[in-house]
GROMACS .gro file of C-alpha atoms in nm:
model
  164
    1MET     CA    1  11.843 -16.367   1.529
    2THR     CA    2  11.629 -16.664   1.448
    3PRO     CA    3  11.770 -16.890   1.180
    4PRO     CA    4  11.601 -16.912   0.853
    5GLU     CA    5  11.357 -17.198   0.823
    6PHE     CA    6  11.522 -17.306   0.486
    7SER     CA    7  11.905 -17.262   0.497
    8ARG     CA    8  12.150 -17.367   0.258
    9PRO     CA    9  12.507 -17.205   0.348
   10PHE     CA   10  12.756 -17.175   0.079
   11ARG     CA   11  13.092 -17.039   0.143
   12ALA     CA   12  13.144 -16.703  -0.046
   13HIS     CA   13  13.542 -16.781  -0.099
   14ASP     CA   14  13.461 -17.093  -0.266
   15VAL     CA   15  13.311 -16.887  -0.569
   16GLY     CA   16  13.608 -16.841  -0.805
   17GLY     CA   17  13.647 -16.837  -1.165
   18PRO     CA   18  13.388 -17.097  -1.287
   19THR     CA   19  13.035 -17.083  -1.226
   20ARG     CA   20  12.917 -17.288  -0.953
   21GLN     CA   21  12.589 -17.463  -0.993
   22GLN     CA   22  12.368 -17.546  -0.692
   23ALA     CA   23  12.035 -17.738  -0.683
   24ILE     CA   24  11.843 -17.701  -0.371
   25GLU     CA   25  11.505 -17.846  -0.246
   26ALA     CA   26  11.332 -17.798   0.070
   27ASP     CA   27  11.226 -18.069   0.287
   28ALA     CA   28  10.887 -18.139   0.441
   29GLY     CA   29  10.969 -17.952   0.751
   30GLU     CA   30  11.109 -17.667   0.603
   31ARG     CA   31  10.803 -17.619   0.352
   32GLU     CA   32  10.592 -17.651   0.659
   33ALA     CA   33  10.792 -17.373   0.842
   34LEU     CA   34  10.799 -17.162   0.528
   35ALA     CA   35  10.417 -17.212   0.465
   36ALA     CA   36  10.368 -17.070   0.824
   37ARG     CA   37  10.617 -16.776   0.764
   38PHE     CA   38  10.404 -16.679   0.463
   39ASP     CA   39  10.094 -16.751   0.568
   40LEU     CA   40  10.011 -17.039   0.319
   41LEU     CA   41   9.768 -17.303   0.338
   42ALA     CA   42  10.033 -17.555   0.186
   43LEU     CA   43  10.358 -17.563   0.038
   44ASP     CA   44  10.394 -17.876  -0.163
   45ARG     CA   45  10.712 -17.803  -0.336
   46LEU     CA   46  10.992 -17.550  -0.331
   47THR     CA   47  11.310 -17.602  -0.536
   48ALA     CA   48  11.583 -17.388  -0.687
   49ALA     CA   49  11.875 -17.414  -0.955
   50LEU     CA   50  12.098 -17.139  -0.884
   51GLU     CA   51  12.432 -17.047  -1.040
   52LEU     CA   52  12.707 -16.843  -0.845
   53ARG     CA   53  12.994 -16.655  -1.018
   54ARG     CA   54  13.246 -16.403  -0.901
   55GLU     CA   55  13.234 -16.062  -1.072
   56ALA     CA   56  13.416 -15.750  -1.027
   57ALA     CA   57  13.137 -15.583  -0.821
   58GLY     CA   58  13.067 -15.907  -0.611
   59ILE     CA   59  12.917 -16.236  -0.639
   60ARG     CA   60  12.609 -16.254  -0.884
   61VAL     CA   61  12.349 -16.540  -0.787
   62THR     CA   62  12.107 -16.609  -1.101
   63GLY     CA   63  11.868 -16.893  -1.165
   64GLN     CA   64  11.492 -16.994  -1.098
   65VAL     CA   65  11.286 -17.086  -0.799
   66HIS     CA   66  10.994 -17.324  -0.853
   67ALA     CA   67  10.711 -17.352  -0.602
   68SER     CA   68  10.371 -17.512  -0.572
   69GLY     CA   69  10.093 -17.504  -0.296
   70ASP     CA   70   9.787 -17.335  -0.187
   71GLN     CA   71   9.720 -16.966  -0.069
   72PRO     CA   72   9.421 -16.870   0.122
   73CYS     CA   73   9.172 -16.657  -0.086
   74ALA     CA   74   9.178 -16.284   0.042
   75ALA     CA   75   8.803 -16.288   0.059
   76THR     CA   76   8.683 -16.653   0.181
   77TYR     CA   77   8.996 -16.830   0.289
   78GLN     CA   78   8.931 -17.101   0.033
   79PRO     CA   79   9.242 -17.275  -0.098
   80VAL     CA   80   9.391 -17.085  -0.415
   81PRO     CA   81   9.649 -17.314  -0.599
   82PHE     CA   82   9.975 -17.148  -0.698
   83LEU     CA   83  10.226 -17.279  -0.943
   84ILE     CA   84  10.548 -17.016  -0.928
   85THR     CA   85  10.861 -17.000  -1.144
   86GLU     CA   86  11.049 -16.706  -1.057
   87ALA     CA   87  11.374 -16.566  -1.198
   88VAL     CA   88  11.664 -16.484  -0.938
   89ASN     CA   89  11.934 -16.207  -1.043
   90LEU     CA   90  12.090 -16.104  -0.724
   91LEU     CA   91  12.450 -15.922  -0.672
   92LEU     CA   92  12.593 -15.988  -0.362
   93VAL     CA   93  12.853 -15.691  -0.270
   94ASP     CA   94  13.121 -15.674  -0.021
   95HIS     CA   95  13.054 -15.337   0.141
   96ALA     CA   96  12.705 -15.149   0.175
   97PRO     CA   97  12.722 -14.772   0.106
   98GLU     CA   98  12.760 -14.562   0.423
   99GLY     CA   99  12.511 -14.315   0.536
  100ASP     CA  100  12.144 -14.307   0.654
  101GLU     CA  101  11.996 -14.256   0.306
  102ILE     CA  102  12.093 -14.442   0.006
  103GLU     CA  103  11.979 -14.357  -0.357
  104LEU     CA  104  11.994 -14.669  -0.587
  105ALA     CA  105  11.995 -14.681  -0.967
  106ASP     CA  106  11.806 -14.941  -1.155
  107ALA     CA  107  12.111 -15.167  -1.184
  108ASP     CA  108  12.145 -15.154  -0.817
  109LEU     CA  109  11.800 -15.267  -0.720
  110ASP     CA  110  11.885 -15.629  -0.691
  111ALA     CA  111  12.218 -15.577  -0.498
  112GLU     CA  112  12.265 -15.688  -0.122
  113PRO     CA  113  12.563 -15.658   0.129
  114LEU     CA  114  12.742 -15.983   0.173
  115SER     CA  115  12.782 -16.034   0.532
  116GLY     CA  116  13.076 -16.255   0.621
  117ASP     CA  117  13.182 -16.547   0.422
  118ILE     CA  118  12.817 -16.724   0.407
  119ILE     CA  119  12.588 -16.706   0.150
  120ASP     CA  120  12.252 -16.841   0.240
  121LEU     CA  121  12.109 -16.985  -0.109
  122GLY     CA  122  11.778 -17.107   0.092
  123GLU     CA  123  11.704 -16.788   0.211
  124ILE     CA  124  11.771 -16.618  -0.119
  125ALA     CA  125  11.531 -16.870  -0.272
  126ALA     CA  126  11.250 -16.815  -0.012
  127GLN     CA  127  11.278 -16.429  -0.052
  128ALA     CA  128  11.253 -16.459  -0.419
  129PHE     CA  129  10.953 -16.710  -0.384
  130ALA     CA  130  10.799 -16.489  -0.131
  131LEU     CA  131  10.810 -16.171  -0.382
  132ALA     CA  132  10.636 -16.383  -0.656
  133LEU     CA  133  10.332 -16.482  -0.431
  134ASP     CA  134  10.002 -16.318  -0.525
  135PRO     CA  135   9.946 -16.069  -0.232
  136TYR     CA  136   9.581 -16.079  -0.291
  137PRO     CA  137   9.484 -16.446  -0.388
  138ARG     CA  138   9.122 -16.467  -0.505
  139SER     CA  139   8.926 -16.802  -0.546
  140THR     CA  140   8.707 -16.850  -0.853
  141ALA     CA  141   8.428 -17.039  -0.651
  142PRO     CA  142   8.127 -16.818  -0.544
  143ALA     CA  143   8.121 -16.714  -0.178
  144PRO     CA  144   7.820 -16.629   0.002
  145GLY     CA  145   7.783 -16.231   0.040
  146VAL     CA  146   8.066 -16.172  -0.193
  147ILE     CA  147   7.965 -16.032  -0.552
  148SER     CA  148   8.176 -15.989  -0.851
  149GLU     CA  149   8.244 -15.645  -1.013
  150ALA     CA  150   8.011 -15.699  -1.289
  151GLU     CA  151   7.724 -15.797  -1.053
  152ALA     CA  152   7.809 -15.482  -0.843
  153ARG     CA  153   7.790 -15.256  -1.143
  154VAL     CA  154   7.456 -15.405  -1.249
  155ALA     CA  155   7.315 -15.354  -0.865
  156SER     CA  156   7.457 -14.986  -0.866
  157ASN     CA  157   7.274 -14.893  -1.180
  158PRO     CA  158   6.942 -14.741  -1.092
  159PHE     CA  159   6.803 -14.817  -1.421
  160SER     CA  160   6.874 -15.199  -1.417
  161VAL     CA  161   6.525 -15.266  -1.289
  162LEU     CA  162   6.376 -15.109  -1.590
  163LYS     CA  163   6.530 -15.397  -1.807
  164GLU     CA  164   6.298 -15.665  -1.623
   0.00000   0.00000   0.00000
């Protein structure tokens, strides 16, 4: 298994009674590798402020991920800037349910099994960031051969020529 581009390991057994606060930031090389992983033109900043606390069900990781950079436009490949602040609320549980199919309640959707004694806060931040990215970013700049929805409605109306 390839190690993650942005790894910040934290030992699970170090999470005890008081809440543990962790601030992490990706360096230039990590941001470049994450930009390649997520097909970005640039990743200028990726930081996270996270809290870890032990609960009866497992270890709860909460906080926020902040990022900025440029994505390619889905139609023109022009740079589309992004500024992301994404909330993190993840429960790491000791054991995953057995069986091939698992039915999850709404409260269980942000639960993941904890494998071993290491919590990778960098990978948690990277995954939260990836989920916050716009899957179809669009540039506001006009592109040759690409028309807006309003222009398409006018062009498809056979009576639009009568207005002239």
